[in-house]
PDB file of C-alpha atoms in Angstrom:
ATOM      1  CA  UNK G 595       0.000   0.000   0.000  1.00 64.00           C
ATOM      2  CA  UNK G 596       1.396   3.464  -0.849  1.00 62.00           C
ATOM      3  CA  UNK G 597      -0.882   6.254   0.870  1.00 60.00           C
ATOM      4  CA  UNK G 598      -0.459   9.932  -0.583  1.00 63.00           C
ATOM      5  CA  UNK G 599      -0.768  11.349   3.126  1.00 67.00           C
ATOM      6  CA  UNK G 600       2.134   9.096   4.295  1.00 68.00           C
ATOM      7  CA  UNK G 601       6.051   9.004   3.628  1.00 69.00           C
ATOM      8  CA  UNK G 602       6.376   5.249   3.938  1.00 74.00           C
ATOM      9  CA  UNK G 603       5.537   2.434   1.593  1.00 76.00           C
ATOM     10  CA  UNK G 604       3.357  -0.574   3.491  1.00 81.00           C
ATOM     11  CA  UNK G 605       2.531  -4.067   3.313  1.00 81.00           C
ATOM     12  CA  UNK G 606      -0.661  -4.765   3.290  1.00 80.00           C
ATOM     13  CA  UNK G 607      -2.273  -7.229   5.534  1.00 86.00           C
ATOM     14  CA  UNK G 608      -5.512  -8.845   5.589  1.00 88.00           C
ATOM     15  CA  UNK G 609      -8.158  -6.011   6.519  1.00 91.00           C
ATOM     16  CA  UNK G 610      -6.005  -3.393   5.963  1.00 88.00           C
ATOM     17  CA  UNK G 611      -6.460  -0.329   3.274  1.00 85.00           C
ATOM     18  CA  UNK G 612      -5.372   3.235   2.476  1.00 82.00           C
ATOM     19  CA  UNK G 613      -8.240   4.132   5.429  1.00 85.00           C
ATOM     20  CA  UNK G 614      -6.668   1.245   7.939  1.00 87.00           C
ATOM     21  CA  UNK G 615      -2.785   1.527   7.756  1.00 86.00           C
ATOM     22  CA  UNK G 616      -3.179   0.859  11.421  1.00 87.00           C
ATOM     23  CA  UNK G 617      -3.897  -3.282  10.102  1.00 90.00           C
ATOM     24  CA  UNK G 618      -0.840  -2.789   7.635  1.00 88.00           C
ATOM     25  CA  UNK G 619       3.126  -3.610   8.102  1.00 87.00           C
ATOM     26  CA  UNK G 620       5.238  -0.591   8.002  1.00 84.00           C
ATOM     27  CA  UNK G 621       8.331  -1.073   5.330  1.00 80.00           C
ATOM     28  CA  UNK G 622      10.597   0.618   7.861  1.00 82.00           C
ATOM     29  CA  UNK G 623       9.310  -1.857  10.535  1.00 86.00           C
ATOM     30  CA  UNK G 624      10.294  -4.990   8.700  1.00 83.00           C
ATOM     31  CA  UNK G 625      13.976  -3.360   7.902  1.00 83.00           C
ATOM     32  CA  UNK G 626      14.143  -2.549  11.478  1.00 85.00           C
ATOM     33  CA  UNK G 627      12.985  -5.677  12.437  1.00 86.00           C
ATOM     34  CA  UNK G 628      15.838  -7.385  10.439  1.00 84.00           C
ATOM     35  CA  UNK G 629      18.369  -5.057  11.596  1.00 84.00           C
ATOM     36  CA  UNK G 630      17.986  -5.158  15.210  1.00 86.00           C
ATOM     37  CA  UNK G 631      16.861  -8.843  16.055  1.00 82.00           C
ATOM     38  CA  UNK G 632      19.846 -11.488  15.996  1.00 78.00           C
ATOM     39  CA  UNK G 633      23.358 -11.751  15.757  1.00 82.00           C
ATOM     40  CA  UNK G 634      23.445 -13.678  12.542  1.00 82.00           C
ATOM     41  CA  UNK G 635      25.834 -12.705  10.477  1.00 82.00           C
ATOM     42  CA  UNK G 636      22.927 -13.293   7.563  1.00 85.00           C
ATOM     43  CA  UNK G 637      19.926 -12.095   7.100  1.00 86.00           C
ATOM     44  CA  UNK G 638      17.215 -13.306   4.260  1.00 87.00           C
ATOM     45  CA  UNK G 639      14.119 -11.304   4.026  1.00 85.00           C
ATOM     46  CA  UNK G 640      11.588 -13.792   1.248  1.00 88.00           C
ATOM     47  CA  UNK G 641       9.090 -10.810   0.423  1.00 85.00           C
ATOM     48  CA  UNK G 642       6.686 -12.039  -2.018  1.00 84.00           C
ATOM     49  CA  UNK G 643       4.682  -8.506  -3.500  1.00 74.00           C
ATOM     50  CA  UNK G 644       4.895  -6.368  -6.301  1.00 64.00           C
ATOM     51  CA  UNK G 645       5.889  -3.100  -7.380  1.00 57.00           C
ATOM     52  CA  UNK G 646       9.012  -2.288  -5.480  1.00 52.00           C
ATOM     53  CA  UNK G 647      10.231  -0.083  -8.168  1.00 47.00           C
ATOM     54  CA  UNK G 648       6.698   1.901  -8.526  1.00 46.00           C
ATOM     55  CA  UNK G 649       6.900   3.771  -5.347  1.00 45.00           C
ATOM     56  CA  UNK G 650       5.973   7.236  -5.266  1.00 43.00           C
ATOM     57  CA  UNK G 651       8.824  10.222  -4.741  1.00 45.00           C
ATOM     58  CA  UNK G 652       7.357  11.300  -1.858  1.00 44.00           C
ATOM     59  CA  UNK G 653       7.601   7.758  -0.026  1.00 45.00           C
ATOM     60  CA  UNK G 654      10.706   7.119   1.839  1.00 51.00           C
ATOM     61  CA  UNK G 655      11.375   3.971   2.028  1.00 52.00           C
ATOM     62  CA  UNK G 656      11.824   1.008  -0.290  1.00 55.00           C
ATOM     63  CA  UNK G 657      14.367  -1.935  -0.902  1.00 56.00           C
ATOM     64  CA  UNK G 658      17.411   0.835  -0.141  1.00 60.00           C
ATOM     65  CA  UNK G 659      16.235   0.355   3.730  1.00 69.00           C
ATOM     66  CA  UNK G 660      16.779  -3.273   3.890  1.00 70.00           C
ATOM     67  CA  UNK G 661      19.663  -3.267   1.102  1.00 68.00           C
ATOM     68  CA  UNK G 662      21.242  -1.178   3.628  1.00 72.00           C
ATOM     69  CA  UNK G 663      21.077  -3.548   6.949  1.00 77.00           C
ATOM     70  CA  UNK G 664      24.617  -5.592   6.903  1.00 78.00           C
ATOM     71  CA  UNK G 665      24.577  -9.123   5.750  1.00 81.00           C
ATOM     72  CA  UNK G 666      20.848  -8.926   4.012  1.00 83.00           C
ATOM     73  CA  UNK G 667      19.825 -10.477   1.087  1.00 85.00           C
ATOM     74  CA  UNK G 668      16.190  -9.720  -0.109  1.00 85.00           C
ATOM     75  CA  UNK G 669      14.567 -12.278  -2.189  1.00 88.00           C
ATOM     76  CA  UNK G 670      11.396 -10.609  -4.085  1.00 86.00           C
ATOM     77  CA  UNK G 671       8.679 -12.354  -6.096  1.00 88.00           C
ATOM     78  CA  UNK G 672       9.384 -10.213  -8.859  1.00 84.00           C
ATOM     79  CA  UNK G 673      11.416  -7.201 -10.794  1.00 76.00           C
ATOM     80  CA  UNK G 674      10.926  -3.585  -9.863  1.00 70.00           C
ATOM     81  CA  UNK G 675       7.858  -3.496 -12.086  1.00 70.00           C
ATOM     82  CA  UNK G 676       6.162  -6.511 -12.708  1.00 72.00           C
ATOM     83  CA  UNK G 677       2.884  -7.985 -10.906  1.00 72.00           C
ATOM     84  CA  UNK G 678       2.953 -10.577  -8.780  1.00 72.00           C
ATOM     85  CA  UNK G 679       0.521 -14.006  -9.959  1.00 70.00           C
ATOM     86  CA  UNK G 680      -2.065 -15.785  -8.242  1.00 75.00           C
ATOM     87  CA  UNK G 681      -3.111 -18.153 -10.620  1.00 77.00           C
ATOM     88  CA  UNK G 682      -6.979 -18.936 -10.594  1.00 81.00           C
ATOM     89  CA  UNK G 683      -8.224 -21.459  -7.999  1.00 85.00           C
ATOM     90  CA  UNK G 684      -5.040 -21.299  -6.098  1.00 82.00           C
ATOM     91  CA  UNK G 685      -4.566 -20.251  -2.638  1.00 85.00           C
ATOM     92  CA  UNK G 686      -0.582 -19.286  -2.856  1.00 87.00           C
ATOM     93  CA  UNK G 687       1.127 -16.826  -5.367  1.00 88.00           C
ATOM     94  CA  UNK G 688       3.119 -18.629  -8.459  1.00 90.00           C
ATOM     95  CA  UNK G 689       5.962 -17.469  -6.166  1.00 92.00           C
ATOM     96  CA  UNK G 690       5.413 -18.688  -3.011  1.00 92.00           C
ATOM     97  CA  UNK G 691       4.159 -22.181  -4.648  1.00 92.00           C
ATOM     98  CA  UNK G 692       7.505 -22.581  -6.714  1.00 94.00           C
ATOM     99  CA  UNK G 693       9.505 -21.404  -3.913  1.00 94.00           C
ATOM    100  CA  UNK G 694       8.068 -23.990  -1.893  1.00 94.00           C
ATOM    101  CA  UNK G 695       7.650 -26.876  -4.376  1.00 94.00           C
ATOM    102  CA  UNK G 696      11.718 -25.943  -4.954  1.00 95.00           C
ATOM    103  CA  UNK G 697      12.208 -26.784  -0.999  1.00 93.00           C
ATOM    104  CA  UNK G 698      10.263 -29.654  -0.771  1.00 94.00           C
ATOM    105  CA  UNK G 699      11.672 -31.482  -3.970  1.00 93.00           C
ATOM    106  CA  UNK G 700      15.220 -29.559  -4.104  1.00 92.00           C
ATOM    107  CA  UNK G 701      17.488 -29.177  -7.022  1.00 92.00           C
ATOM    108  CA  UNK G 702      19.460 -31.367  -8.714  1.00 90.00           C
ATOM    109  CA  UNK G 703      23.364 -30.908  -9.061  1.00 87.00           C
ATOM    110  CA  UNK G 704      23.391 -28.445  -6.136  1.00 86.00           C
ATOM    111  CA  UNK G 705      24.955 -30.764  -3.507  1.00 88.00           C
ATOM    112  CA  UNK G 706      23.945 -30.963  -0.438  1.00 91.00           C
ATOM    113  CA  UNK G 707      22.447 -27.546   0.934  1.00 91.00           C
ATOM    114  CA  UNK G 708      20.619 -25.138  -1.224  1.00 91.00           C
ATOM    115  CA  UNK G 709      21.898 -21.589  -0.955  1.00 91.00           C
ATOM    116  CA  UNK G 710      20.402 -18.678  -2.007  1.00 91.00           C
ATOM    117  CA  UNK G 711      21.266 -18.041  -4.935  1.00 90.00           C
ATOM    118  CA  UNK G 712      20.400 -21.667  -6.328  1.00 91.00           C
ATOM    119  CA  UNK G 713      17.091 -21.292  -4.873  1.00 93.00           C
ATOM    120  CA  UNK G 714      16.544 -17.803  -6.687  1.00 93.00           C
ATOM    121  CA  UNK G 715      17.511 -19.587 -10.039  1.00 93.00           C
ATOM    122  CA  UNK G 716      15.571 -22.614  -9.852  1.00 95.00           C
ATOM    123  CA  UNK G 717      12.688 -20.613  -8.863  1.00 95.00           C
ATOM    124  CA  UNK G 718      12.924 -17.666 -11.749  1.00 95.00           C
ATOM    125  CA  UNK G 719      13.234 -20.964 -14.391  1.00 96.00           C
ATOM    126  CA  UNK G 720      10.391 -22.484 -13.072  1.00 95.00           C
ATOM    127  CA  UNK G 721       8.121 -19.029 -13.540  1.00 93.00           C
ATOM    128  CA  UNK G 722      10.237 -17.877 -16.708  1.00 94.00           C
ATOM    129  CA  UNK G 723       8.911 -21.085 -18.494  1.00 96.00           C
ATOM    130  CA  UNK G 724       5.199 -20.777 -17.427  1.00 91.00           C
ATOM    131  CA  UNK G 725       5.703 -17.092 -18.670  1.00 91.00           C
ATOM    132  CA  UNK G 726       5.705 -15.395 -15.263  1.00 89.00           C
ATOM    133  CA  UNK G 727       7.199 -12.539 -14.106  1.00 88.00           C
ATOM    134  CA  UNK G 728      10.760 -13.854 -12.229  1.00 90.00           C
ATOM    135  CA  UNK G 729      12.352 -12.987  -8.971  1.00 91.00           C
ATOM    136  CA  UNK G 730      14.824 -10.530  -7.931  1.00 88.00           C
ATOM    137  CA  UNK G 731      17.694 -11.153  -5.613  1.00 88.00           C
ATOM    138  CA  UNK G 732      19.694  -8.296  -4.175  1.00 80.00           C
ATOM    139  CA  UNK G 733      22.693  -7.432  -3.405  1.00 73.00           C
ATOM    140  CA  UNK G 734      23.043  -8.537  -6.642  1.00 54.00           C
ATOM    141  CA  UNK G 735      24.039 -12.597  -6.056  1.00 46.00           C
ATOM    142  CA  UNK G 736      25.242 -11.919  -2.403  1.00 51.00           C
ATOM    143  CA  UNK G 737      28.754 -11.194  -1.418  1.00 63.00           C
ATOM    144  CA  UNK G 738      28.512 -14.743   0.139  1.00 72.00           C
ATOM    145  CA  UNK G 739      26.912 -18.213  -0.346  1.00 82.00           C
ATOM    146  CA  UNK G 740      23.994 -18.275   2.015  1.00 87.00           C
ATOM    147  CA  UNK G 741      22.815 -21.650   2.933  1.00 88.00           C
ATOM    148  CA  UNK G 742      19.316 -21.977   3.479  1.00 89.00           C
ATOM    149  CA  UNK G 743      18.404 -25.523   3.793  1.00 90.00           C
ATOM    150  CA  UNK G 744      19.329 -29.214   3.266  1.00 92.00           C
ATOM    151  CA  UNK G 745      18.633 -30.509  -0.606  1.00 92.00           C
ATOM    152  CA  UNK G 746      15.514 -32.424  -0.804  1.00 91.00           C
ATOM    153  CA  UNK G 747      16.438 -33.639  -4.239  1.00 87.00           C
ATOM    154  CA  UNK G 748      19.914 -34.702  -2.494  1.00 79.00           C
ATOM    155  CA  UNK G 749      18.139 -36.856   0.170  1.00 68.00           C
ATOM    156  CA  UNK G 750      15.615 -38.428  -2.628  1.00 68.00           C
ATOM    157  CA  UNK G 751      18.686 -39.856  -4.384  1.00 60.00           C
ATOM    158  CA  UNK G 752      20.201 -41.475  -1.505  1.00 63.00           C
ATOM    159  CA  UNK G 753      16.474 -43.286  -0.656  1.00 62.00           C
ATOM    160  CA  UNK G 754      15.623 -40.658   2.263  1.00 55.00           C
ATOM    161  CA  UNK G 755      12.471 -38.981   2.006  1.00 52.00           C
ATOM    162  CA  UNK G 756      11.865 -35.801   3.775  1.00 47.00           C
ATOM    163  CA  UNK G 757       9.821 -37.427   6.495  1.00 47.00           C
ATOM    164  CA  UNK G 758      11.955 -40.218   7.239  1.00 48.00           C
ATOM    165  CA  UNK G 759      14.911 -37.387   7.476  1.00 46.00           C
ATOM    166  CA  UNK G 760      13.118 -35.361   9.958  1.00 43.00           C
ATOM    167  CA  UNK G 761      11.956 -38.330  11.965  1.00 39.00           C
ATOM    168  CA  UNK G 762      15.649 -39.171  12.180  1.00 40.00           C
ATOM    169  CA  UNK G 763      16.752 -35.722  13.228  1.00 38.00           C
ATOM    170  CA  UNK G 764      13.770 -35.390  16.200  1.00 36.00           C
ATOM    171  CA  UNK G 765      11.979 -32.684  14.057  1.00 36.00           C
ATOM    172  CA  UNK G 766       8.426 -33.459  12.182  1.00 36.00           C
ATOM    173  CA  UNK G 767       8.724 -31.780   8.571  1.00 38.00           C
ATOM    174  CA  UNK G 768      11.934 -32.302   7.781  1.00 38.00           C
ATOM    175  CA  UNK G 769      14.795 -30.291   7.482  1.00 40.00           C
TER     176      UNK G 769
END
């Protein structure tokens, strides 16, 4: 949500509007958020909206905030200016269900843990060939490989599924 009477840009959240920022997430919130919780040395902020690029002059915020928190990488559902899908009769966004099929069935040829960068490709070819808009990554690549979780597809091959896996390591979904 961008409101003409206020200088920041917000995410909007069910029941909120231009008339009820009070139900909406604050852009300079979610930088702060990543800024000031944690000591990890790397931070990975998934946002899946649109638009990033179309923000108005008179807004203040945008991806510079969180480009400029140390060791964050921002993973966005799309370019600067291209819409976000939600494809008819589903309830996630062509996004969020490639990011997660990508997860759950991994990569092949990317070892053991998938970084970010990996996941960022895999997911922008899976959209690119149903002819939808890509992700964007930034910083650029990342100064550093980020590793965000074990390789499904690397588990498969060896005859583990995910469930055995996670039964194995005490947790209930896997890695």
């Amino acid at each position: 949500l961008a409101a003409p009477r206020h200088p920041d840009l917000y995410f909007a959240l069910p029941g909120s509007s231009e008339s009820r920022l009070y139900r909406a997430l604050r852009y300079p919130d979610v930088a702060a958020l990543v800024r000031d919780t944690g000591r990890a040395a790397d931070r990975v902020v998934i946002l899946d909206y649109c638009y990033d690029g179309e923000t108005p002059p008179t807004h203040s915020t945008g991806p510079a905030i969180l480009e400029a928190v140390p060791g964050a990488s921002v993973l966005a559902a799309t370019a600067k200016d291209a819409k976000s899908w939600v494809q008819s009769g589903q309830r996630l966004t062509a996004f969020n269900g490639s990011l997660i099929r990508t997860a759950q069935h991994g990569v092949a040829d990317a070892g053991d843990a998938l970084d970010l960068a990996a996941l960022h490709h895999e997911v922008g070819q899976d959209l690119s060939a149903h002819q939808i808009p890509t992700p964007r990554l930034w910083p650029g690549q990342g100064e550093r490989r980020v590793l965000l979780l074990r390789n499904a597809h690397t588990q498969q091959a060896d005859g583990i599924s995910s469930a055995e896996h996670g039964a194995a390591n005490g947790t209930v979904n896997g890695p």
